[in-house]
Structures are given as structure tokens and as C-alpha cells.
Coordinates of C-alpha atoms (C1' of nucleotides) in Angstrom, one line a residue:
Chain V
M1 CA -0.2 0.0 -0.2
T2 CA 3.1 2.0 0.2
D3 CA 3.9 4.7 -2.6
A4 CA 7.4 2.7 -3.3
T5 CA 5.4 -0.5 -3.6
A6 CA 3.3 1.8 -6.4
R7 CA 6.1 2.0 -8.9
T8 CA 4.7 -0.8 -10.8
I9 CA 2.5 0.3 -13.2
P10 CA -1.4 0.1 -11.9
T11 CA -3.1 -0.6 -15.1
V12 CA -5.5 -2.9 -13.8
A13 CA -8.1 -2.2 -11.4
Q14 CA -8.2 -4.9 -7.7
M15 CA -11.4 -6.4 -8.8
R16 CA -11.7 -8.3 -5.7
E17 CA -9.4 -10.5 -7.5
N18 CA -6.5 -10.7 -5.1
S19 CA -4.7 -13.5 -7.1
L20 CA -2.4 -11.7 -9.9
S21 CA -1.9 -14.5 -12.2
G22 CA -6.2 -14.3 -12.4
V23 CA -6.4 -10.1 -13.2
V24 CA -3.7 -10.9 -15.6
R25 CA -6.1 -14.2 -17.2
H26 CA -8.9 -11.5 -17.2
E27 CA -6.9 -8.8 -19.0
I28 CA -5.6 -11.3 -21.6
E29 CA -8.9 -12.5 -22.2
T30 CA -10.3 -9.1 -23.0
L31 CA -7.5 -8.2 -25.4
I32 CA -8.4 -11.7 -27.2
L33 CA -12.2 -10.9 -27.0
S34 CA -11.4 -7.3 -28.1
G35 CA -9.6 -8.1 -31.2
E36 CA -6.8 -6.1 -30.2
L37 CA -4.7 -9.6 -29.9
P38 CA -5.3 -11.0 -33.6
A39 CA -6.4 -14.4 -34.2
G40 CA -3.5 -16.5 -35.3
G41 CA -1.3 -13.8 -33.6
R42 CA 1.4 -14.7 -31.2
V43 CA 1.1 -13.7 -26.8
N44 CA 4.9 -12.5 -25.9
E45 CA 5.0 -13.1 -22.6
N46 CA 7.8 -10.6 -22.0
A47 CA 5.4 -8.2 -23.8
I48 CA 2.5 -8.8 -21.9
A49 CA 4.1 -8.9 -18.7
L50 CA 5.5 -5.8 -19.8
R51 CA 2.6 -4.0 -20.3
L52 CA 0.8 -5.2 -17.1
G53 CA 3.6 -4.4 -15.0
V54 CA 4.1 -7.6 -13.7
S55 CA 6.7 -10.7 -14.0
R56 CA 6.1 -13.3 -16.4
G57 CA 4.9 -16.4 -14.0
P58 CA 1.8 -15.2 -14.1
V59 CA 1.1 -14.5 -17.5
R60 CA 2.5 -18.3 -18.0
E61 CA 0.3 -19.2 -15.8
A62 CA -3.2 -17.4 -16.8
C63 CA -2.1 -18.3 -20.7
R64 CA -1.9 -22.4 -19.8
G65 CA -5.9 -21.4 -17.8
L66 CA -6.7 -19.7 -21.2
V67 CA -5.0 -22.7 -23.9
E68 CA -7.2 -25.1 -21.7
Q69 CA -10.3 -23.1 -21.9
G70 CA -9.6 -23.0 -26.0
L71 CA -8.7 -19.5 -26.2
L72 CA -5.2 -20.2 -26.5
D73 CA -3.2 -22.6 -28.7
L74 CA -0.2 -23.5 -27.1
I75 CA 2.6 -24.9 -29.4
P76 CA 5.6 -26.5 -26.9
N77 CA 8.9 -24.3 -27.5
R78 CA 7.2 -21.9 -29.3
G79 CA 4.7 -20.0 -27.8
V80 CA 0.7 -19.1 -27.6
F81 CA -1.0 -18.1 -30.6
V82 CA -4.7 -16.4 -30.3
R83 CA -7.1 -19.4 -31.7
R84 CA -8.0 -19.0 -35.3
L85 CA -11.2 -20.6 -36.2
D86 CA -11.7 -22.3 -39.7
R87 CA -14.8 -23.1 -41.4
H88 CA -14.8 -26.1 -39.6
D89 CA -14.3 -24.7 -36.3
V90 CA -17.0 -22.8 -36.4
E91 CA -19.3 -26.0 -37.4
E92 CA -18.3 -27.7 -34.3
V93 CA -19.2 -24.9 -32.3
Y94 CA -23.0 -24.5 -33.5
D95 CA -23.6 -28.4 -33.4
L96 CA -21.7 -28.1 -29.8
R97 CA -23.9 -24.9 -28.6
A98 CA -27.3 -26.5 -30.6
G99 CA -27.1 -29.0 -28.0
L100 CA -26.2 -27.7 -24.9
T101 CA -29.1 -25.1 -25.9
G102 CA -31.4 -27.8 -26.3
L103 CA -30.0 -29.7 -23.7
A104 CA -30.9 -26.2 -21.3
G105 CA -34.7 -26.3 -23.1
S106 CA -35.2 -29.8 -22.2
L107 CA -34.0 -29.4 -18.6
V108 CA -35.9 -26.3 -18.0
T109 CA -39.6 -27.0 -18.7
A110 CA -39.4 -29.4 -15.3
R111 CA -38.0 -26.4 -12.9
I112 CA -39.5 -23.2 -14.9
T113 CA -41.8 -21.2 -13.0
S114 CA -44.4 -18.8 -14.1
A115 CA -43.1 -16.1 -13.3
E116 CA -40.1 -16.6 -14.9
M117 CA -42.1 -17.4 -17.8
D118 CA -43.3 -14.1 -17.7
R119 CA -39.6 -12.6 -17.9
L120 CA -39.2 -15.1 -21.1
R121 CA -41.9 -13.2 -22.5
T122 CA -40.8 -9.8 -22.0
L123 CA -38.1 -10.6 -23.3
V124 CA -39.2 -12.1 -26.7
A125 CA -41.4 -9.3 -26.5
A126 CA -38.7 -7.2 -26.4
M127 CA -37.2 -8.7 -29.9
D128 CA -40.4 -8.3 -31.9
V129 CA -40.1 -4.8 -31.0
S130 CA -36.6 -4.8 -32.0
A131 CA -36.8 -7.2 -35.6
A132 CA -39.9 -4.8 -36.7
A133 CA -38.0 -1.9 -36.5
G134 CA -34.4 -3.8 -38.0
D135 CA -32.6 -2.9 -35.1
F136 CA -29.9 -5.3 -34.1
R137 CA -28.3 -3.1 -31.7
S138 CA -31.5 -3.6 -29.0
F139 CA -32.3 -6.9 -30.3
Y140 CA -28.7 -8.7 -29.9
P141 CA -28.7 -7.9 -26.0
V142 CA -32.1 -9.1 -25.6
N143 CA -31.3 -12.4 -27.4
L144 CA -28.6 -12.9 -25.5
E145 CA -30.2 -12.4 -21.8
F146 CA -33.0 -14.6 -23.3
H147 CA -30.7 -17.1 -23.9
D148 CA -28.8 -17.3 -20.4
V149 CA -32.1 -16.8 -18.5
I150 CA -32.8 -20.4 -20.1
L151 CA -29.4 -21.3 -19.1
Q152 CA -29.1 -20.5 -15.8
L153 CA -32.8 -21.5 -15.4
T154 CA -31.1 -25.0 -15.7
G155 CA -29.5 -25.1 -12.3
N156 CA -26.5 -26.9 -14.1
S157 CA -23.3 -25.2 -13.5
R158 CA -21.4 -27.5 -15.6
L159 CA -23.8 -27.1 -18.5
I160 CA -23.8 -22.6 -18.0
K161 CA -20.1 -23.4 -17.4
S162 CA -19.5 -25.1 -21.3
Y163 CA -21.8 -23.3 -22.6
R164 CA -20.2 -20.0 -21.6
A165 CA -16.8 -20.8 -22.9
L166 CA -18.6 -21.9 -25.7
I167 CA -19.4 -18.5 -27.1
K168 CA -16.1 -17.2 -25.9
E169 CA -14.4 -19.6 -28.5
F170 CA -16.9 -18.0 -31.0
Q171 CA -16.3 -15.0 -30.3
L172 CA -13.0 -15.3 -31.9
F173 CA -14.2 -15.5 -35.4
R174 CA -15.8 -12.3 -35.1
T175 CA -19.0 -12.2 -36.9
H176 CA -21.1 -10.0 -35.0
G177 CA -23.5 -7.8 -36.1
L178 CA -23.2 -10.1 -39.3
V179 CA -27.0 -10.4 -39.8
Q180 CA -29.5 -10.9 -43.1
P181 CA -32.7 -8.5 -44.0
N182 CA -35.2 -11.0 -41.7
A183 CA -32.7 -12.9 -39.6
L184 CA -34.4 -10.6 -36.7
R185 CA -37.5 -11.9 -37.2
E186 CA -37.1 -15.3 -38.3
S187 CA -34.9 -15.4 -35.2
N188 CA -37.4 -14.7 -33.6
E189 CA -40.0 -16.4 -34.4
E190 CA -38.1 -19.4 -33.4
H191 CA -38.0 -17.9 -29.9
H192 CA -41.7 -17.8 -30.0
A193 CA -41.8 -21.6 -30.5
I194 CA -39.1 -22.0 -27.9
L195 CA -41.4 -19.9 -25.5
D196 CA -44.3 -22.2 -26.7
A197 CA -42.3 -25.4 -25.8
L198 CA -41.1 -24.1 -22.3
E199 CA -44.8 -23.2 -21.3
H200 CA -46.4 -26.8 -22.7
R201 CA -43.7 -28.0 -20.1
D202 CA -42.7 -30.3 -23.4
S203 CA -39.3 -31.2 -22.9
V204 CA -39.1 -33.0 -26.3
A205 CA -40.6 -29.8 -27.6
A206 CA -38.1 -27.5 -25.9
Y207 CA -35.2 -29.4 -27.1
D208 CA -36.8 -29.5 -30.7
T209 CA -37.1 -26.2 -31.0
S210 CA -34.1 -24.9 -28.9
Y211 CA -31.5 -27.2 -31.3
R212 CA -33.3 -26.2 -33.8
H213 CA -32.6 -22.4 -33.4
V214 CA -29.1 -22.4 -33.0
Q215 CA -28.6 -24.5 -36.7
H216 CA -30.9 -21.9 -38.3
G217 CA -28.6 -19.2 -36.8
K218 CA -25.5 -21.3 -37.7
Q219 CA -27.2 -21.4 -41.5
R220 CA -28.2 -17.6 -41.8
M221 CA -24.8 -16.7 -40.3
F222 CA -22.9 -18.8 -43.1
A223 CA -25.6 -17.4 -45.8
A224 CA -24.3 -14.0 -44.4
F225 CA -20.6 -15.1 -44.3
D226 CA -20.5 -16.6 -47.5
K227 CA -22.5 -13.8 -49.4
L228 CA -20.1 -11.2 -47.5
T229 CA -16.8 -13.0 -48.4
Q230 CA -17.7 -13.5 -51.9
A231 CA -18.8 -10.0 -52.0
G232 CA -15.5 -9.6 -51.0
A233 CA -13.6 -11.1 -53.1
A234 CA -15.2 -9.7 -55.8
S235 CA -15.0 -5.9 -54.7
A236 CA -10.7 -7.3 -54.9
D237 CA -11.0 -6.1 -50.8
G238 CA -10.4 -9.5 -49.4
A239 CA -8.5 -8.1 -46.5
H240 CA -11.8 -6.8 -44.5
N241 CA -12.7 -10.2 -44.1
R242 CA -10.5 -11.1 -41.4
T243 CA -11.8 -8.2 -39.2
I244 CA -15.8 -8.1 -39.9
E245 CA -16.9 -6.2 -37.1
Chain A
M1 CA 20.7 -38.7 -25.1
T2 CA 24.1 -38.5 -23.4
D3 CA 25.1 -39.5 -19.9
A4 CA 26.0 -35.4 -19.0
T5 CA 22.1 -34.5 -19.6
A6 CA 20.8 -37.7 -17.6
R7 CA 22.0 -35.7 -14.2
T8 CA 18.6 -34.8 -13.6
I9 CA 16.6 -37.8 -12.1
P10 CA 14.9 -38.9 -15.0
T11 CA 12.0 -40.2 -12.7
V12 CA 9.4 -39.8 -15.6
A13 CA 10.0 -41.5 -19.1
Q14 CA 10.0 -39.3 -22.2
M15 CA 6.1 -39.9 -23.1
R16 CA 6.9 -38.0 -26.3
E17 CA 5.8 -35.2 -24.3
N18 CA 8.6 -32.3 -25.2
S19 CA 7.2 -29.8 -22.5
L20 CA 8.0 -31.1 -18.5
S21 CA 4.7 -29.2 -17.8
G22 CA 3.2 -31.8 -19.9
V23 CA 4.4 -35.0 -18.1
V24 CA 3.9 -33.1 -14.8
R25 CA 0.2 -32.8 -15.5
H26 CA -0.3 -36.4 -16.6
E27 CA 1.4 -37.1 -14.0
I28 CA -0.9 -35.6 -11.6
E29 CA -4.0 -36.3 -12.9
T30 CA -3.0 -40.0 -12.9
L31 CA -2.8 -39.7 -9.0
I32 CA -5.6 -38.1 -8.7
L33 CA -7.3 -40.3 -11.0
S34 CA -6.1 -43.4 -9.2
G35 CA -6.9 -42.1 -6.1
E36 CA -2.9 -41.6 -4.8
L37 CA -4.2 -38.1 -4.0
P38 CA -7.8 -38.4 -2.2
A39 CA -10.6 -35.8 -3.2
G40 CA -10.6 -32.8 -1.2
G41 CA -7.4 -33.6 -0.3
R42 CA -4.7 -30.3 -0.5
V43 CA -2.0 -30.9 -4.2
N44 CA 1.3 -29.4 -2.6
E45 CA 3.1 -28.1 -4.8
N46 CA 7.0 -28.6 -2.9
A47 CA 6.5 -32.3 -2.2
I48 CA 4.9 -32.7 -6.2
A49 CA 7.7 -31.1 -7.4
L50 CA 9.9 -33.0 -5.1
R51 CA 8.8 -36.6 -6.0
L52 CA 8.6 -35.9 -9.5
G53 CA 12.2 -34.4 -9.3
V54 CA 11.4 -30.9 -10.8
S55 CA 10.9 -27.3 -10.1
R56 CA 7.6 -26.4 -8.5
G57 CA 7.3 -23.8 -12.0
P58 CA 5.8 -26.5 -14.1
V59 CA 3.9 -28.2 -11.5
R60 CA 1.9 -24.8 -10.8
E61 CA 1.6 -24.5 -14.9
A62 CA -0.1 -28.2 -14.5
C63 CA -2.3 -27.4 -11.4
R64 CA -3.9 -24.2 -13.5
G65 CA -4.8 -26.4 -16.2
L66 CA -5.9 -29.4 -14.6
V67 CA -7.8 -26.2 -12.7
E68 CA -10.1 -25.2 -16.1
Q69 CA -10.0 -29.0 -16.7
G70 CA -12.4 -29.1 -14.0
L71 CA -10.2 -31.9 -11.7
L72 CA -8.6 -29.7 -9.3
D73 CA -10.3 -26.7 -7.1
L74 CA -8.3 -23.7 -6.4
I75 CA -8.8 -21.3 -3.3
P76 CA -6.2 -18.6 -3.4
N77 CA -3.5 -18.2 -1.2
R78 CA -4.3 -21.6 0.7
G79 CA -3.6 -24.2 -2.3
V80 CA -5.4 -26.4 -5.1
F81 CA -7.2 -29.4 -4.1
V82 CA -8.4 -32.3 -5.3
R83 CA -12.0 -31.4 -6.3
R84 CA -14.6 -33.4 -4.4
L85 CA -18.0 -34.1 -6.1
D86 CA -20.9 -34.0 -3.9
R87 CA -24.7 -35.8 -4.7
H88 CA -25.7 -32.6 -7.1
D89 CA -22.4 -32.2 -9.3
V90 CA -23.0 -35.8 -10.1
E91 CA -26.4 -35.2 -11.3
E92 CA -24.7 -32.2 -12.5
V93 CA -22.2 -34.7 -14.3
Y94 CA -24.8 -37.2 -15.3
D95 CA -27.2 -34.5 -16.9
L96 CA -24.8 -32.6 -18.8
R97 CA -23.4 -36.8 -20.1
A98 CA -26.3 -37.2 -21.0
G99 CA -26.8 -34.5 -23.2
L100 CA -23.7 -34.5 -24.9
T101 CA -24.2 -38.3 -25.1
G102 CA -27.7 -37.9 -26.8
L103 CA -26.2 -35.0 -29.2
A104 CA -23.9 -37.7 -30.6
G105 CA -26.3 -40.1 -31.6
S106 CA -28.0 -37.7 -33.1
L107 CA -25.5 -36.1 -35.5
V108 CA -24.2 -39.9 -35.8
T109 CA -26.8 -41.2 -37.9
A110 CA -25.9 -38.7 -40.7
R111 CA -22.9 -39.9 -41.0
I112 CA -22.7 -43.6 -40.2
T113 CA -21.4 -46.5 -42.4
S114 CA -22.5 -50.0 -42.8
A115 CA -19.3 -51.0 -41.7
E116 CA -19.4 -48.4 -38.7
M117 CA -22.4 -50.0 -37.8
D118 CA -21.4 -53.8 -37.9
R119 CA -18.7 -52.5 -35.3
L120 CA -21.1 -51.6 -33.0
R121 CA -23.1 -54.6 -33.4
T122 CA -20.1 -56.8 -32.2
L123 CA -19.6 -54.2 -29.1
V124 CA -23.0 -54.3 -28.0
A125 CA -22.7 -58.9 -28.7
A126 CA -20.5 -58.9 -26.9
M127 CA -22.1 -57.2 -24.2
D128 CA -24.6 -59.4 -24.2
V129 CA -22.0 -62.2 -23.6
S130 CA -20.9 -60.7 -20.2
A131 CA -24.2 -59.3 -19.3
A132 CA -25.3 -62.8 -19.5
A133 CA -22.7 -63.9 -17.5
G134 CA -23.1 -61.0 -15.0
D135 CA -19.3 -60.5 -15.4
F136 CA -18.8 -56.7 -15.1
R137 CA -14.8 -56.8 -15.7
S138 CA -15.6 -57.8 -18.9
F139 CA -18.4 -55.8 -19.8
Y140 CA -17.6 -52.4 -18.6
P141 CA -14.6 -51.8 -21.3
V142 CA -16.3 -52.7 -24.1
N143 CA -18.9 -50.2 -22.9
L144 CA -16.4 -48.1 -22.8
E145 CA -15.2 -47.9 -26.6
F146 CA -19.2 -48.6 -27.5
H147 CA -19.8 -44.7 -26.6
D148 CA -16.5 -43.7 -27.6
V149 CA -17.0 -45.2 -31.4
I150 CA -20.0 -43.2 -31.5
L151 CA -18.4 -40.2 -30.2
Q152 CA -15.6 -40.3 -32.2
L153 CA -17.9 -40.5 -35.4
T154 CA -19.6 -37.4 -34.6
G155 CA -16.1 -36.0 -36.2
N156 CA -16.9 -32.8 -34.0
S157 CA -13.5 -32.6 -31.5
R158 CA -15.2 -30.0 -29.1
L159 CA -17.6 -32.8 -28.4
I160 CA -15.1 -35.0 -27.9
K161 CA -13.4 -32.9 -25.7
S162 CA -15.9 -32.0 -23.7
Y163 CA -17.1 -35.2 -23.0
R164 CA -14.0 -37.2 -22.4
A165 CA -13.4 -34.1 -19.7
L166 CA -16.9 -35.0 -18.2
I167 CA -15.8 -38.6 -17.9
K168 CA -12.6 -37.4 -15.7
E169 CA -14.3 -35.8 -13.4
F170 CA -16.8 -38.2 -12.9
Q171 CA -14.3 -40.9 -12.2
L172 CA -13.7 -38.4 -9.2
F173 CA -16.9 -40.2 -7.5
R174 CA -15.3 -43.4 -7.3
T175 CA -17.9 -45.4 -7.8
H176 CA -16.5 -48.0 -10.6
G177 CA -18.1 -51.6 -10.4
L178 CA -21.5 -50.4 -8.2
V179 CA -24.0 -52.1 -10.3
Q180 CA -27.3 -53.9 -9.4
P181 CA -27.8 -57.3 -10.4
N182 CA -30.0 -56.9 -13.4
A183 CA -28.1 -53.7 -14.5
L184 CA -26.2 -55.4 -17.0
R185 CA -28.9 -56.6 -18.5
E186 CA -30.9 -53.3 -18.5
S187 CA -27.9 -51.5 -19.8
N188 CA -27.3 -53.3 -23.2
E189 CA -31.0 -53.4 -23.7
E190 CA -30.4 -49.8 -24.1
H191 CA -27.9 -49.9 -26.2
H192 CA -30.2 -52.5 -29.1
A193 CA -32.2 -49.3 -28.7
I194 CA -29.6 -47.3 -29.5
L195 CA -28.4 -49.6 -32.0
D196 CA -31.9 -49.3 -34.1
A197 CA -32.3 -45.7 -34.0
L198 CA -28.8 -45.6 -35.8
E199 CA -29.9 -48.4 -38.2
H200 CA -32.7 -46.5 -39.2
R201 CA -30.7 -43.2 -39.2
D202 CA -33.2 -41.6 -36.9
S203 CA -31.9 -38.9 -35.3
V204 CA -34.4 -38.1 -33.2
A205 CA -34.9 -41.7 -32.1
A206 CA -30.8 -41.5 -31.8
Y207 CA -30.7 -38.5 -29.3
D208 CA -33.5 -40.1 -27.0
T209 CA -32.3 -43.9 -26.6
S210 CA -29.1 -42.5 -26.1
Y211 CA -29.9 -39.2 -23.9
R212 CA -32.3 -42.0 -21.7
H213 CA -29.7 -45.0 -21.4
V214 CA -27.1 -42.2 -19.1
Q215 CA -30.2 -41.0 -17.6
H216 CA -31.2 -44.5 -16.5
G217 CA -27.4 -45.1 -16.0
K218 CA -27.7 -42.4 -13.6
Q219 CA -30.9 -44.2 -11.5
R220 CA -28.9 -47.0 -11.4
M221 CA -26.1 -46.0 -10.4
F222 CA -27.9 -43.7 -7.7
A223 CA -30.0 -46.7 -6.3
A224 CA -26.9 -48.6 -5.7
F225 CA -25.2 -46.0 -3.6
D226 CA -28.1 -45.2 -2.1
K227 CA -28.6 -48.9 -0.8
L228 CA -24.8 -49.1 -0.1
T229 CA -24.5 -45.9 2.0
Q230 CA -27.9 -46.6 3.6
A231 CA -26.4 -50.5 4.7
G232 CA -23.1 -48.7 5.4
A233 CA -25.1 -46.0 8.0
A234 CA -27.4 -49.1 9.4
S235 CA -23.9 -50.5 10.1
A236 CA -22.5 -47.8 12.2
D237 CA -19.6 -46.9 10.4
G238 CA -20.6 -43.9 8.0
A239 CA -17.1 -43.2 8.1
H240 CA -16.8 -45.3 4.8
N241 CA -19.5 -43.1 3.1
R242 CA -16.8 -40.6 2.3
T243 CA -14.6 -43.6 0.6
I244 CA -16.7 -45.8 -0.9
E245 CA -14.4 -47.4 -3.5
Chain M
dC1 C1' -3.8 -13.7 20.7
dC2 C1' 0.8 -14.0 19.3
dG3 C1' 5.2 -15.9 17.3
dT4 C1' 6.8 -19.8 14.2
dA5 C1' 6.9 -22.4 10.4
dT6 C1' 5.0 -24.1 6.3
dT7 C1' 3.0 -22.9 1.6
dT8 C1' 1.4 -19.9 -2.0
dG9 C1' 2.2 -16.3 -5.0
dT10 C1' 6.3 -13.8 -7.2
dC11 C1' 10.0 -12.1 -9.8
dC12 C1' 14.9 -13.0 -12.1
dG13 C1' 18.4 -15.5 -14.0
dT14 C1' 19.9 -19.2 -17.1
dA15 C1' 19.5 -22.7 -20.2
dT16 C1' 17.7 -24.7 -24.7
dG17 C1' 15.2 -24.4 -28.5
dT18 C1' 13.4 -21.6 -32.5
dA19 C1' 13.3 -18.4 -36.3
dT20 C1' 16.5 -15.1 -39.2
dG21 C1' 20.0 -12.9 -41.6
Chain H
dA1 C1' 24.8 -24.0 -44.2
dC2 C1' 25.9 -20.7 -40.1
dA3 C1' 25.6 -17.5 -37.0
dT4 C1' 22.9 -14.3 -34.6
dA5 C1' 18.7 -12.8 -32.1
dC6 C1' 14.8 -13.8 -29.1
dA7 C1' 11.1 -16.1 -26.7
dT8 C1' 10.6 -20.0 -24.1
dA9 C1' 11.3 -23.1 -20.2
dC10 C1' 13.0 -24.2 -16.2
dG11 C1' 15.3 -23.2 -11.7
dG12 C1' 15.7 -21.0 -7.7
dA13 C1' 15.1 -16.7 -4.2
dC14 C1' 12.5 -13.5 -2.1
dA15 C1' 8.1 -11.8 0.1
dA16 C1' 3.4 -12.6 1.6
dA17 C1' -0.4 -15.1 3.4
dT18 C1' -2.5 -18.3 6.1
dA19 C1' -2.2 -22.6 9.6
dC20 C1' -0.3 -23.9 13.7
dG21 C1' 1.2 -24.0 18.1

DNA sequence: CCGTATTTGTCCGTATGTATG
DNA sequence: ACATACATACGGACAAATACG
């Protein structure tokens, strides 16, 4: 707490994380997900340590955790690299996410209360408005909340953890805001179907509608992606394909 | 390969893993899964480092990976502890495993070849024999292979990785060989149902039969477990409830 | 409640391996 | 192909926090 110890750059707030390794990890994760560390790029231990004002020890430990989480790739004696997802990777993530989403839906049918149903209905109604206005900015966070609420209601901490790790990994493939004209409306129609299944406490229908929702999302994303990459190639500006944003 | 380099104690074989951190991790994992490091017990960094003849650095890195994998629990400034699973944890693992198994089954219906179907049929036939003889020792490995083959056929590396991590975590709850009289027969009847679903390339049925198979497995395990713990409590030897073996 | 011992957390020096001119 | 530069991998030492008597 003395000024002498404060010579190290207090880049990071305390975050109620007393382990340095923890804050370093969170910091690196933010750098990755924000795109500041580009996909495929090497994560230089010295550079990170210098930037955060810590030693290389905590940086190495943080990286090992992130490797296990799937955000980094470790090549022995070479270093750690920000994981780059190709099309097959993205398909894998979507397929697994579909399964987890379906499982969440089916599990929730046995537990959901009418108050919780009301909350979901409110969210879907809000998305109806956003979809009608074609406003992705307002649609997106509500969509996240809708699925997160269902996930939480399962009460299965491992399912929640797996799902969230998958979402983070998916963010490596930075294609947020990649939507086609009718995507919002279609997506929310599927939300309505999920809502109906939950309403009737039909676990099979809940799985089915949830699973298909993600699979349709995959199709919508790839349709938009292919259209964009094709256009990008045609307009001789392929470099922008890496950072779509 | 020279004698000069061999002055460091070659406690561990090369294992074609050139990173020391990797072999340490594998070593610790073995210690955990074998039960040598008891559930809930603290993993002393110095002791492990001394035992393996390495420094604490690789040990710490290995532990961070195992924490992320779920085999260890990290309490800041206290150390890492072998994760202890209570009943709720085990239910979570079963539920998630059921979902992943169901997903694997449904995905495989679109990809499986007749040769691969034959292989599965052979495995189930072998389990029929084991079940009829009530021989768990021969049933168990074939059962593992049956589910692993289906898992591999999905071609989804993330699904495979998640599933295997879950299996390892489940091993923390050392209840292998905890079977009731008719368990083997019932289990393999369910295998037959899965086989039929794959045969007809019915993805919905494949999900359903696979999911239920694991859920029934959960019920069978808990039935045997409750019976055992009740007997243990009745015999005024409650301490044994912690280490079931 | 305090002092001591043990353990974790952190930092830095050195060696080995890889990439590059 | 060789030498140089650089980054990782590992070991060891110091500081801080916790557990124990």
C-alpha cells in the first residue's frame, strides 16, 4: 500500500481478485475477445508481462488456463497463439452449442415457474419490436439475455460453464452484427416456438425448438458470411474479411 | 541422450512430450484418478515437485490446467485441492453427459457407415454375453468402447473433448463397479435401442435412446449408491461413506 | 492473541530451443 | 549452411499470506 510498491503501473483495478494470475488472465482474455490480440497472432509473454507491469510467471499461468479454455493454442517451445477458427471449427461450435441449448431447454421445462415464463415472454416481446424495426443493436443484448436466462434456470453449473466457454470461443470468429435482412424476424419466430414448448412443459419440443434455433442461426450466419466473403473477393478487398465487425 | 544430460533425475519417461509441464500434468492427473491423491486433499506444490524431481514452476502450470479442466479446485493463497463431488455435482455431470451422449447419437445418424454399424453390433453382442454371465469386468471396457466409437464418429473434436473431460471428472466420484444385479442386462438393452435408432438413421430416436440410456444409468448408479450408503449408515460405520471405492 | 513454521505467490537469472539474416 | 537474436522453459530465491502451536 506504500507509494514505493505503487511504482508498478496499476493498469488493472483490484477487481476483488487478490491473485495476480487471475487479473492477468482476465486482462489477456479481454485483449483477445476485443480483437486487440489478433487471431493467429503470438502472445508474447515478455510483452504482456511488461504491459501489465508483472513478471512472466503469472502470465504463463494465465496462459495455461486460457489454453485449456480453448482461447489460446500452445505450441511447445514456440509459444501461445490466439486461436484461429476456420469454417469447420465454427461448425463444431455451432453444433455443440445447439446440443447444449437444446439440453438447457429440455431441462428447464421441469423447473420453470410462471414468473420466469413471464420474464421470457417480456424479452421475446421486446425482440419482436426490435425485429420489426430491424434494429440489431437493441435485439442483440436481449437475445443474449433470453438464452442466458434459460441457461441459468437449468441450475446446472457445468452446463452453464461449458456454454459460456463456447460463446467466448465463438467470439474468436468475429462476425457479430453479421445479419441478413430477415434474420431478426426469423430468429424471434423461433424464440416464440421455444416459448411455446416451455409453456407446455414439453421437454422434447423444448429440445427440438432450441436445437433447431441454433442450427438455423448457423445457416443464417454462414449465408451472410459467404455472401460477404464472395462480395469481398469480388470487390478486391479481401483484407477486410478478417475483421468484419 | 548423453550421460551428461541425464544428471537430472529421469523420474518420468519421455512420453514423447517434450514439455515438462505436460508430463507433470499427466502425472498429477494419474495420481488424482488413481485415488492416490484423495478427493478433498490438498495438492502440495513442493511435495509434487520434489516427488517428480522438477521445480515448482511446471507444477504450478500443470495445476492451472487441471483447475480449468475441473479436476482441481483453486483457493487463492491456500492452494489447489482435489475436487470433491457431492450428490448434486454427480447429478449435474450425469445430466450434461446425457445431453452430450444424445447429441453424439443424433449427429452420428447422418454419418455412420454400414461397416461402422457392424462394429457397434459386434460390441453390443459382446456385451450381451458379458451381461448374461453377469461379468462386469468384461462388460465395462466394451461399454466404454461402444460409447467412444459413437463419440468419435461425430467428428466433432469439441464434443469429444467435453465428453472426455466429463468422464474424468466423474471418475473423481469413485463408484466404478457399483452395479445392481440386473444393471448390465438393462444397460445393454438400451444399447440395442440406440443401435436400432442408428440403423434407421433416425436422429430423434438416436438422441432419445442415448439420452435416456445415460439417465437410466444415473438412476441405476444412485439406486446402488443409496443402498450401499444406507447399509453403511445402518452398520454404524458412516465414516466409510466418504470413501466408497 | 501472538510468534513461528510452512506454503503459496511472485520475480528474476539462466539454459535450451526456434526463427531469421 | 552457419551464426546471431530472441522467446520460451525451467530453476531457484525472496516476499506475503496462512495455518499451527
